[in-house]
Short mmCIF file of C-alpha atoms in Angstrom, two decimals:
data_model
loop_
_atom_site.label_atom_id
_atom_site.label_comp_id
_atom_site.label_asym_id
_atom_site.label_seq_id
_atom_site.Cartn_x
_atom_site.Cartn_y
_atom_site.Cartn_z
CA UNK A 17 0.95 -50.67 -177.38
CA UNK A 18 -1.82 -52.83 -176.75
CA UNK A 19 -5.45 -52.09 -177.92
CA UNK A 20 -6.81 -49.25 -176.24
CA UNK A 21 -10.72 -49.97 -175.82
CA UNK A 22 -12.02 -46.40 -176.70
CA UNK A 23 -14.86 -47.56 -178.03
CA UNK A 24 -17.94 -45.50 -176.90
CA UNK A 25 -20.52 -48.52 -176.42
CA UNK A 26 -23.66 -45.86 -176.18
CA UNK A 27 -24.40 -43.75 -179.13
CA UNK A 28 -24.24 -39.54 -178.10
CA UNK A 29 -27.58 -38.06 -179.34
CA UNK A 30 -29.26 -35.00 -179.42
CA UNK A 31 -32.75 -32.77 -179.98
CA UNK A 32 -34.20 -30.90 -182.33
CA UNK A 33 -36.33 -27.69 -180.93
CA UNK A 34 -38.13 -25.33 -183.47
CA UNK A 35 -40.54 -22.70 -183.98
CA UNK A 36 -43.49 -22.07 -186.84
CA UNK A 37 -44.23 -18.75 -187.59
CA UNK A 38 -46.47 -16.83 -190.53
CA UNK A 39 -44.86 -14.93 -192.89
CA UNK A 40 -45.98 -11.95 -191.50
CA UNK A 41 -44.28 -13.21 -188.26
CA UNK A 42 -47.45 -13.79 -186.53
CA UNK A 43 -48.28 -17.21 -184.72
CA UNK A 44 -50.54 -20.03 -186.79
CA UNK A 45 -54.11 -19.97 -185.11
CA UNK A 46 -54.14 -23.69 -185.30
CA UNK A 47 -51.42 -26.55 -184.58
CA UNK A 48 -49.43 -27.31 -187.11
CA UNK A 49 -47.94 -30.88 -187.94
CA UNK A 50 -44.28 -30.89 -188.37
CA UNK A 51 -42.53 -34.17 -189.86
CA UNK A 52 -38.85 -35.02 -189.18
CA UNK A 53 -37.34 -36.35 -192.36
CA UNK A 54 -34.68 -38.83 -193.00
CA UNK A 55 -33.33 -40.24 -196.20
CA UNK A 56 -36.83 -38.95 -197.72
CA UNK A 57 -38.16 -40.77 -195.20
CA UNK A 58 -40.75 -39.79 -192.78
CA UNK A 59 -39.96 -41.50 -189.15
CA UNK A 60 -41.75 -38.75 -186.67
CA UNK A 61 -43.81 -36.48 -186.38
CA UNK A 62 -45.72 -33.85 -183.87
CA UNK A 63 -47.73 -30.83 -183.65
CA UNK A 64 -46.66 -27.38 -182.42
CA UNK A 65 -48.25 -26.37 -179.19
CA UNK A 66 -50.30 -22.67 -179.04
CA UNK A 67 -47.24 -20.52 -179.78
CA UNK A 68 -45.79 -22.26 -182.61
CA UNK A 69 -43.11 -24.65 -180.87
CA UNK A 70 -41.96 -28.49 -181.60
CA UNK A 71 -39.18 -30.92 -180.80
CA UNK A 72 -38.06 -33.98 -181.77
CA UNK A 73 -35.70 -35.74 -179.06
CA UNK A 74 -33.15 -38.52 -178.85
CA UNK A 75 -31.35 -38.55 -182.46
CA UNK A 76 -28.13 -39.58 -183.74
CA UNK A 77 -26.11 -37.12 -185.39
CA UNK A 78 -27.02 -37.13 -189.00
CA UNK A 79 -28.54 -34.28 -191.52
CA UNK A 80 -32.41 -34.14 -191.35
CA UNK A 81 -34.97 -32.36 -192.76
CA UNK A 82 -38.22 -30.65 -190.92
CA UNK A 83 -41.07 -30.25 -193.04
CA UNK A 84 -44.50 -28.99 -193.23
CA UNK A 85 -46.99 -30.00 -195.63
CA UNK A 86 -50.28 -28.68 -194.39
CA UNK A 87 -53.23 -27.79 -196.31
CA UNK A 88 -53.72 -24.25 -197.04
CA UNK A 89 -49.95 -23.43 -196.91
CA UNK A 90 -46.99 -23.67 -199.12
CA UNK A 91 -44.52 -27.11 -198.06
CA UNK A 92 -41.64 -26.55 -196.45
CA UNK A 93 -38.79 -28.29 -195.71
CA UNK A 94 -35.34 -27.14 -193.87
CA UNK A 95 -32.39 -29.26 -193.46
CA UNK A 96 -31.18 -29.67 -189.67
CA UNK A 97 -28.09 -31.29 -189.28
CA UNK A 98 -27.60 -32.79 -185.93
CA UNK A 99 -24.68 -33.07 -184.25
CA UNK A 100 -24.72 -34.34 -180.63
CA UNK A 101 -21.34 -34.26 -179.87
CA UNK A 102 -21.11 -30.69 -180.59
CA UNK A 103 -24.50 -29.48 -179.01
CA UNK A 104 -27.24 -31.17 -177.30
CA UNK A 105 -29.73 -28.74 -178.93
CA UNK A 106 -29.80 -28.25 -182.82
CA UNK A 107 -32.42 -25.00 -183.38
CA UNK A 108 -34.67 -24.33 -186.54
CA UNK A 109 -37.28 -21.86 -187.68
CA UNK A 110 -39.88 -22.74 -190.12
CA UNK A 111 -41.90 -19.72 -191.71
CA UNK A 112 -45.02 -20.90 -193.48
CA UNK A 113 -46.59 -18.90 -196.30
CA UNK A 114 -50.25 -18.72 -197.04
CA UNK A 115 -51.22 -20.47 -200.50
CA UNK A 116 -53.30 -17.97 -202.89
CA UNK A 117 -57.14 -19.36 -203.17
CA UNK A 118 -56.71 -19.11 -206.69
CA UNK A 119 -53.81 -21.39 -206.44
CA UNK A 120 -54.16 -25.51 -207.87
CA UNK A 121 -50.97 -26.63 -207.31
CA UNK A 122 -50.58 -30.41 -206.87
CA UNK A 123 -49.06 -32.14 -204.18
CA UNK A 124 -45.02 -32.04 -204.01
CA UNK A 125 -43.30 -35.65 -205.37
CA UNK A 126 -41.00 -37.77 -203.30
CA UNK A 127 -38.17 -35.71 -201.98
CA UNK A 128 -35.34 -36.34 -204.09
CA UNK A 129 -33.15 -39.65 -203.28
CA UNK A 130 -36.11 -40.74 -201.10
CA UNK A 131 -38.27 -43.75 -201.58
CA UNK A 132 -40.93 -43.92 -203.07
CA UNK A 133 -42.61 -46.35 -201.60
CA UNK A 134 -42.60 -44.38 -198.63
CA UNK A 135 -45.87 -42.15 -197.50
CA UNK A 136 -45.83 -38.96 -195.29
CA UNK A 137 -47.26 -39.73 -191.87
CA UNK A 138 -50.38 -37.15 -192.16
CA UNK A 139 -51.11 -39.16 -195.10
CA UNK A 140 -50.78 -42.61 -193.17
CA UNK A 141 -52.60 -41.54 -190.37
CA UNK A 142 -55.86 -41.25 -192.69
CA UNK A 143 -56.23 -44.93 -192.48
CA UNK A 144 -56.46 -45.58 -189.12
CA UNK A 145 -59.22 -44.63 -186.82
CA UNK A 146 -59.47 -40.84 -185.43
CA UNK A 147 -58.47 -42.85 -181.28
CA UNK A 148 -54.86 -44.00 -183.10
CA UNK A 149 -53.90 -40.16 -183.78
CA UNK A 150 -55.32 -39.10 -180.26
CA UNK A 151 -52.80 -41.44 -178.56
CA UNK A 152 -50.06 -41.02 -181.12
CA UNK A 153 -49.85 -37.54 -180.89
CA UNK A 154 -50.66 -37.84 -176.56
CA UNK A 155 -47.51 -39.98 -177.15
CA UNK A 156 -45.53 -37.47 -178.82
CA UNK A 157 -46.46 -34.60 -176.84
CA UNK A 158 -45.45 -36.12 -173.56
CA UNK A 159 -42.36 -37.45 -175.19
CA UNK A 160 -41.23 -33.66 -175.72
CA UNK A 161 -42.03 -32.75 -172.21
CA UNK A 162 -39.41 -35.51 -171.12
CA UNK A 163 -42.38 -37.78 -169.88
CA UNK A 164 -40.67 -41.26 -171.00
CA UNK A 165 -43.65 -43.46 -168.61
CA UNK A 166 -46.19 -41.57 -170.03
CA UNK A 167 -45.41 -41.46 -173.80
CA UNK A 168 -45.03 -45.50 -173.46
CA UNK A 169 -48.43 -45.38 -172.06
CA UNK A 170 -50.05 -43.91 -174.86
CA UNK A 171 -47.67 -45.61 -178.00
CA UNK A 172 -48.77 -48.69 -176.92
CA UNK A 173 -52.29 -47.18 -176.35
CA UNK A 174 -52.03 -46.77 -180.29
CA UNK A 175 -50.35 -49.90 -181.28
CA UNK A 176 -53.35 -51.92 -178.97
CA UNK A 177 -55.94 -50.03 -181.25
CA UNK A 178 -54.09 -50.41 -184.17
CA UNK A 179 -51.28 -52.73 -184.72
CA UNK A 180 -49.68 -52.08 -187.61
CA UNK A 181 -49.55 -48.69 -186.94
CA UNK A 182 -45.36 -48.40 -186.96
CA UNK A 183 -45.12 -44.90 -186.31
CA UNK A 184 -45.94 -45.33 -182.77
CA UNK A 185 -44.04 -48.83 -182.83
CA UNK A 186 -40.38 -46.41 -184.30
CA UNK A 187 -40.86 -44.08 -181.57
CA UNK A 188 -41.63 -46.11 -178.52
CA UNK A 189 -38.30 -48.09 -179.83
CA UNK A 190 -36.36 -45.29 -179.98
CA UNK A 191 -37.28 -44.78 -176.17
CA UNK A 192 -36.71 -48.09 -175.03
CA UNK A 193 -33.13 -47.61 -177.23
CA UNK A 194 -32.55 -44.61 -175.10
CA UNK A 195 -32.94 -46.46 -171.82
CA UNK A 196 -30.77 -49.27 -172.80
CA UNK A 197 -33.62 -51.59 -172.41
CA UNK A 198 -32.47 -53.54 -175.49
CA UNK A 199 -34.95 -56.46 -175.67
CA UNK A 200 -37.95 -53.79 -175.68
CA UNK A 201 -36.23 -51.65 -178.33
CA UNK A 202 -35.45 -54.63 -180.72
CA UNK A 203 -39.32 -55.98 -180.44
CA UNK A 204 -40.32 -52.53 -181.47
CA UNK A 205 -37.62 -52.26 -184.60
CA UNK A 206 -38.56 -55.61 -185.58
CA UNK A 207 -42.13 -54.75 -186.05
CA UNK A 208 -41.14 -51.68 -188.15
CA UNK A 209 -39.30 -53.63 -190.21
CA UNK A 210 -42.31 -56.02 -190.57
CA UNK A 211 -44.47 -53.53 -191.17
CA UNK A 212 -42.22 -50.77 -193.66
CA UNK A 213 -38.97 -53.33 -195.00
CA UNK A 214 -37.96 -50.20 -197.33
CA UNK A 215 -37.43 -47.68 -194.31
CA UNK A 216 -33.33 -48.15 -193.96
CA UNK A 217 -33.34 -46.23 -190.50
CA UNK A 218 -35.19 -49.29 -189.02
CA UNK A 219 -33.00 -51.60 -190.19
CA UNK A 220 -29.88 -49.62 -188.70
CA UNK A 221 -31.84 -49.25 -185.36
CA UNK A 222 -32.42 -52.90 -185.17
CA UNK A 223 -28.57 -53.34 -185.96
CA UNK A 224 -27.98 -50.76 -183.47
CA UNK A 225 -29.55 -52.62 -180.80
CA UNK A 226 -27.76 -56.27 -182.11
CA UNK A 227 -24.11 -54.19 -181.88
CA UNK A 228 -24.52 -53.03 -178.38
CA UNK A 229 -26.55 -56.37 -177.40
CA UNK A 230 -23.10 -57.45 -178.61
CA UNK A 231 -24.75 -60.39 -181.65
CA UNK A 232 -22.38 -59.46 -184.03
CA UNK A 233 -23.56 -61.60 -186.89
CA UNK A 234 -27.23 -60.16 -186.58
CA UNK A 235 -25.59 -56.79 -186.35
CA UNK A 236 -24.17 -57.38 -189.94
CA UNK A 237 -26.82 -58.98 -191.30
CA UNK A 238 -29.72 -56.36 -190.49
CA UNK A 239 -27.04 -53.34 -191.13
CA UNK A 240 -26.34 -55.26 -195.01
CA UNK A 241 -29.43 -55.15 -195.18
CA UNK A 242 -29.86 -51.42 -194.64
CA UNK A 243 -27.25 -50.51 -196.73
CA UNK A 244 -28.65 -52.31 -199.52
CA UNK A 245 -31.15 -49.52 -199.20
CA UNK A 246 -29.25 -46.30 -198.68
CA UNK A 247 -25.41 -47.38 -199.60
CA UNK A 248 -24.20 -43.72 -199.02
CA UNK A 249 -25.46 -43.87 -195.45
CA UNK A 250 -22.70 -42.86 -192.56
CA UNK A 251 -24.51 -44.66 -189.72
CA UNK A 252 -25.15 -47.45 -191.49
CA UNK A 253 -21.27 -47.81 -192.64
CA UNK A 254 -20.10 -46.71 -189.48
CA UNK A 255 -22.03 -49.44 -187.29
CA UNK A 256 -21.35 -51.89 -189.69
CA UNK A 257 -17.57 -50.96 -189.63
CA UNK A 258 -18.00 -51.52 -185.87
CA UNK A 259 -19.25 -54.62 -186.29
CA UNK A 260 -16.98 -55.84 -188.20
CA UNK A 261 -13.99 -54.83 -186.35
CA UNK A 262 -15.31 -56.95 -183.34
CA UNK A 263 -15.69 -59.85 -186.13
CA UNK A 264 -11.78 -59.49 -186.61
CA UNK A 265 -12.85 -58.57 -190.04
CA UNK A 266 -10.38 -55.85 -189.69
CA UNK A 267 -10.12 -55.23 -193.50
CA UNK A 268 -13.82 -54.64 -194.33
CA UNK A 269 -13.76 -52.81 -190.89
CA UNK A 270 -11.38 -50.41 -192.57
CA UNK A 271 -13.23 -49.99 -195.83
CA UNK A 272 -16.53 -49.33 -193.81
CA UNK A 273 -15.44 -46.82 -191.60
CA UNK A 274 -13.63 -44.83 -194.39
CA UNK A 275 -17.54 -44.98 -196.08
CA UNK A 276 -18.75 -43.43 -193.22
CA UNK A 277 -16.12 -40.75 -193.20
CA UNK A 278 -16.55 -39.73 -196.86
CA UNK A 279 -19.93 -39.53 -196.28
CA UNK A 280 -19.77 -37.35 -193.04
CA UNK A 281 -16.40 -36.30 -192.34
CA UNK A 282 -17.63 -34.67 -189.10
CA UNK A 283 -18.12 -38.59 -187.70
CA UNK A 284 -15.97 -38.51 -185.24
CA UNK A 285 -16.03 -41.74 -183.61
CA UNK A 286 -15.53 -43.61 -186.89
CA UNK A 287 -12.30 -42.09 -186.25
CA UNK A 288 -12.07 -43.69 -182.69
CA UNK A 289 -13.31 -46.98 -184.64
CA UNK A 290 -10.29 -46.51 -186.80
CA UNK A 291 -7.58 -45.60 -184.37
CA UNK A 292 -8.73 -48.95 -182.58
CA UNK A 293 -8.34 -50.92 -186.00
CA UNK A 294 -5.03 -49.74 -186.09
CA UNK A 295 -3.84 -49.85 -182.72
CA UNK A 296 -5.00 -53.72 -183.02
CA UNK A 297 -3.10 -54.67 -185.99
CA UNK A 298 0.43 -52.34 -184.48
CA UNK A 299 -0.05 -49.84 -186.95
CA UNK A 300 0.77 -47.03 -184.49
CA UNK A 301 1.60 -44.18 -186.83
CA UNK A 302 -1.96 -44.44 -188.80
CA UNK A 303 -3.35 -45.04 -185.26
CA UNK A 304 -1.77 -41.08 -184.08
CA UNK A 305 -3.02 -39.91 -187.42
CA UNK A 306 -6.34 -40.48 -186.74
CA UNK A 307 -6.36 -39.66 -182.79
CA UNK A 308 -4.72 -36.72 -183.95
CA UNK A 309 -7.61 -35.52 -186.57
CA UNK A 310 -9.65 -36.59 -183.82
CA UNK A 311 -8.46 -34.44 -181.38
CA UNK A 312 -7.77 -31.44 -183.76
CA UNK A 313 -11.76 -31.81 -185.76
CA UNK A 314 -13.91 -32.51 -182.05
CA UNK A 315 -15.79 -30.26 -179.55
CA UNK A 316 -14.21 -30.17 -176.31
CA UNK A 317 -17.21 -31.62 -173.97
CA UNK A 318 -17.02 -35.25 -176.04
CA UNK A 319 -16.53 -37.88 -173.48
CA UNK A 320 -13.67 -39.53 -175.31
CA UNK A 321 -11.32 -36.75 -175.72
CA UNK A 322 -9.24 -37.03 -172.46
CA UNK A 323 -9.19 -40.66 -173.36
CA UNK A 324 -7.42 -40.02 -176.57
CA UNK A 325 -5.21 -37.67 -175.99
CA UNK A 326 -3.64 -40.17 -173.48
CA UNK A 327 -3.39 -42.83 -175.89
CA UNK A 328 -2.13 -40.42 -178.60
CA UNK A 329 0.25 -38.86 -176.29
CA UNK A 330 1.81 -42.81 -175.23
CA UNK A 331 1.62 -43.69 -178.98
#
């Protein structure tokens, strides 16, 4: 049979929409910053709006975390696992609990496997100047309401004041990602990467942006050089294993994408990726196995599924 091209070039994604309460289920009086998480990183952030409510949009499927560190409260911190091919919308509910005045408690460590190195973003924002906030946050804001023009406007407004600010630099990427406008996205990763080389996420969203740009040997590069931060990651073994098979590096292909499965086992187009492989070198029966688990393990609405039940069904 020959190869079957199921390869879906543009990665799914999805949102995150949540709500802060009080313990005593009342509203907070004041806005709240909420982090998003990943890897113990921090890559974004935003405030709630008057009635407790935040999002974060356009993410690959992958376990996060939502936190809240703000003073006067205990932290907290839920995990969120997104996955976009299953749901557009991942939900989560934070309830925040009043510290006791008498209370000395010091600040919470690292989260555990994070880096480091790595600093929360309310605690980065301290060294820039009050205007780099005001158009951050504009930014974010408008990039929950769905306003893509208008959160560009004010993300560059910040990086202009402030230009190693990458905060602004990851999420204005992560736009420009969204929209397919590659050369804008990898100017913005780059810069992240200049500015924070132990975040692994940047490095995989640079890669990202190499794979689909189709530079193969960049792809690899940046995505090794990921890994070499956070081995265990799923993205960063499944892009890599993408890579690769396009490289006709078929074997390490292989060994990659099995990474990313044992890592997530819910990763469903690393099985695509592998039924591909397969298909490729006329290994048709491991090719049905995985179309099969494909078929059996995904949600109905994925875009793919017709695709492989026709090649599963010829197989």
């Amino acid at each position: 049979l020959p190869y079957a091209g199921l390869h879906a070039q543009k990665p799914i994604v999805g949102d995150i929409v949540g709500q802060v309460r009080l313990s005593g289920g009342q509203m907070p009086t004041e806005r709240i910053l909420v982090e998003l998480q990943f890897r113990g990183a921090s890559i974004k952030s935003t405030f709630t709006d008057s009635e407790g409510r935040f999002a974060f949009y356009e993410l690959l499927s992958n376990p996060y975390y939502v936190a809240v560190n703000e003073e006067g409260y205990v932290p907290v911190s839920r995990q969120v696992i997104v996955r976009a091919d299953v749901s557009p919308t991942t939900r989560v509910s934070l309830i925040l609990t009043p510290r006791e005045k008498v209370q000395a408690e010091a600040p919470p460590g690292p989260a555990s496997g994070g880096n480091p190195h790595l600093v929360d973003i309310s605690e980065y924002l301290k060294q820039f100047p009050p205007k780099v906030e005001k158009e951050f946050q504009a930014g974010v804001k408008a990039d929950q309401e769905g306003k893509a023009e208008e959160a560009i406007r004010h993300y560059q407004k910040a990086i202009d004041l402030a230009p190693d600010f990458y905060p602004a630099r990851n999420n204005l990427g992560s736009i420009y990602l969204s929209r397919s406008e590659f050369d804008a996205a990898e100017r913005e990763f780059s810069q992240v990467i200049e500015l924070n080389r132990n975040d692994a996420l940047a490095y995989f969203n640079l890669g990202n942006v190499f794979y689909l740009t189709r530079r193969y040997e960049d792809a690899a590069q940046t995505l090794q050089q990921g890994l070499e931060r956070e081995p265990g990651s799923a993205l960063g073994n499944y892009l890599l294993g993408s890579v690769h098979a396009r490289q006709g590096k078929l074997a390490e292909a292989e060994r990659r994408l099995r990474a990313a499965l044992e890592s997530d086992p819910k990763m469903f187009n690393a099985r695509l990726e592998l039924a591909n492989l397969y298909l490729q070198q006329q290994r048709a029966k491991e090719a049905a196995q995985e179309l099969k688990l494909f078929i059996a393990d995904c949600p109905d609405t994925h875009p793919l599924l017709p695709r492989a039940r026709e090649v599963l069904q010829a197989l």
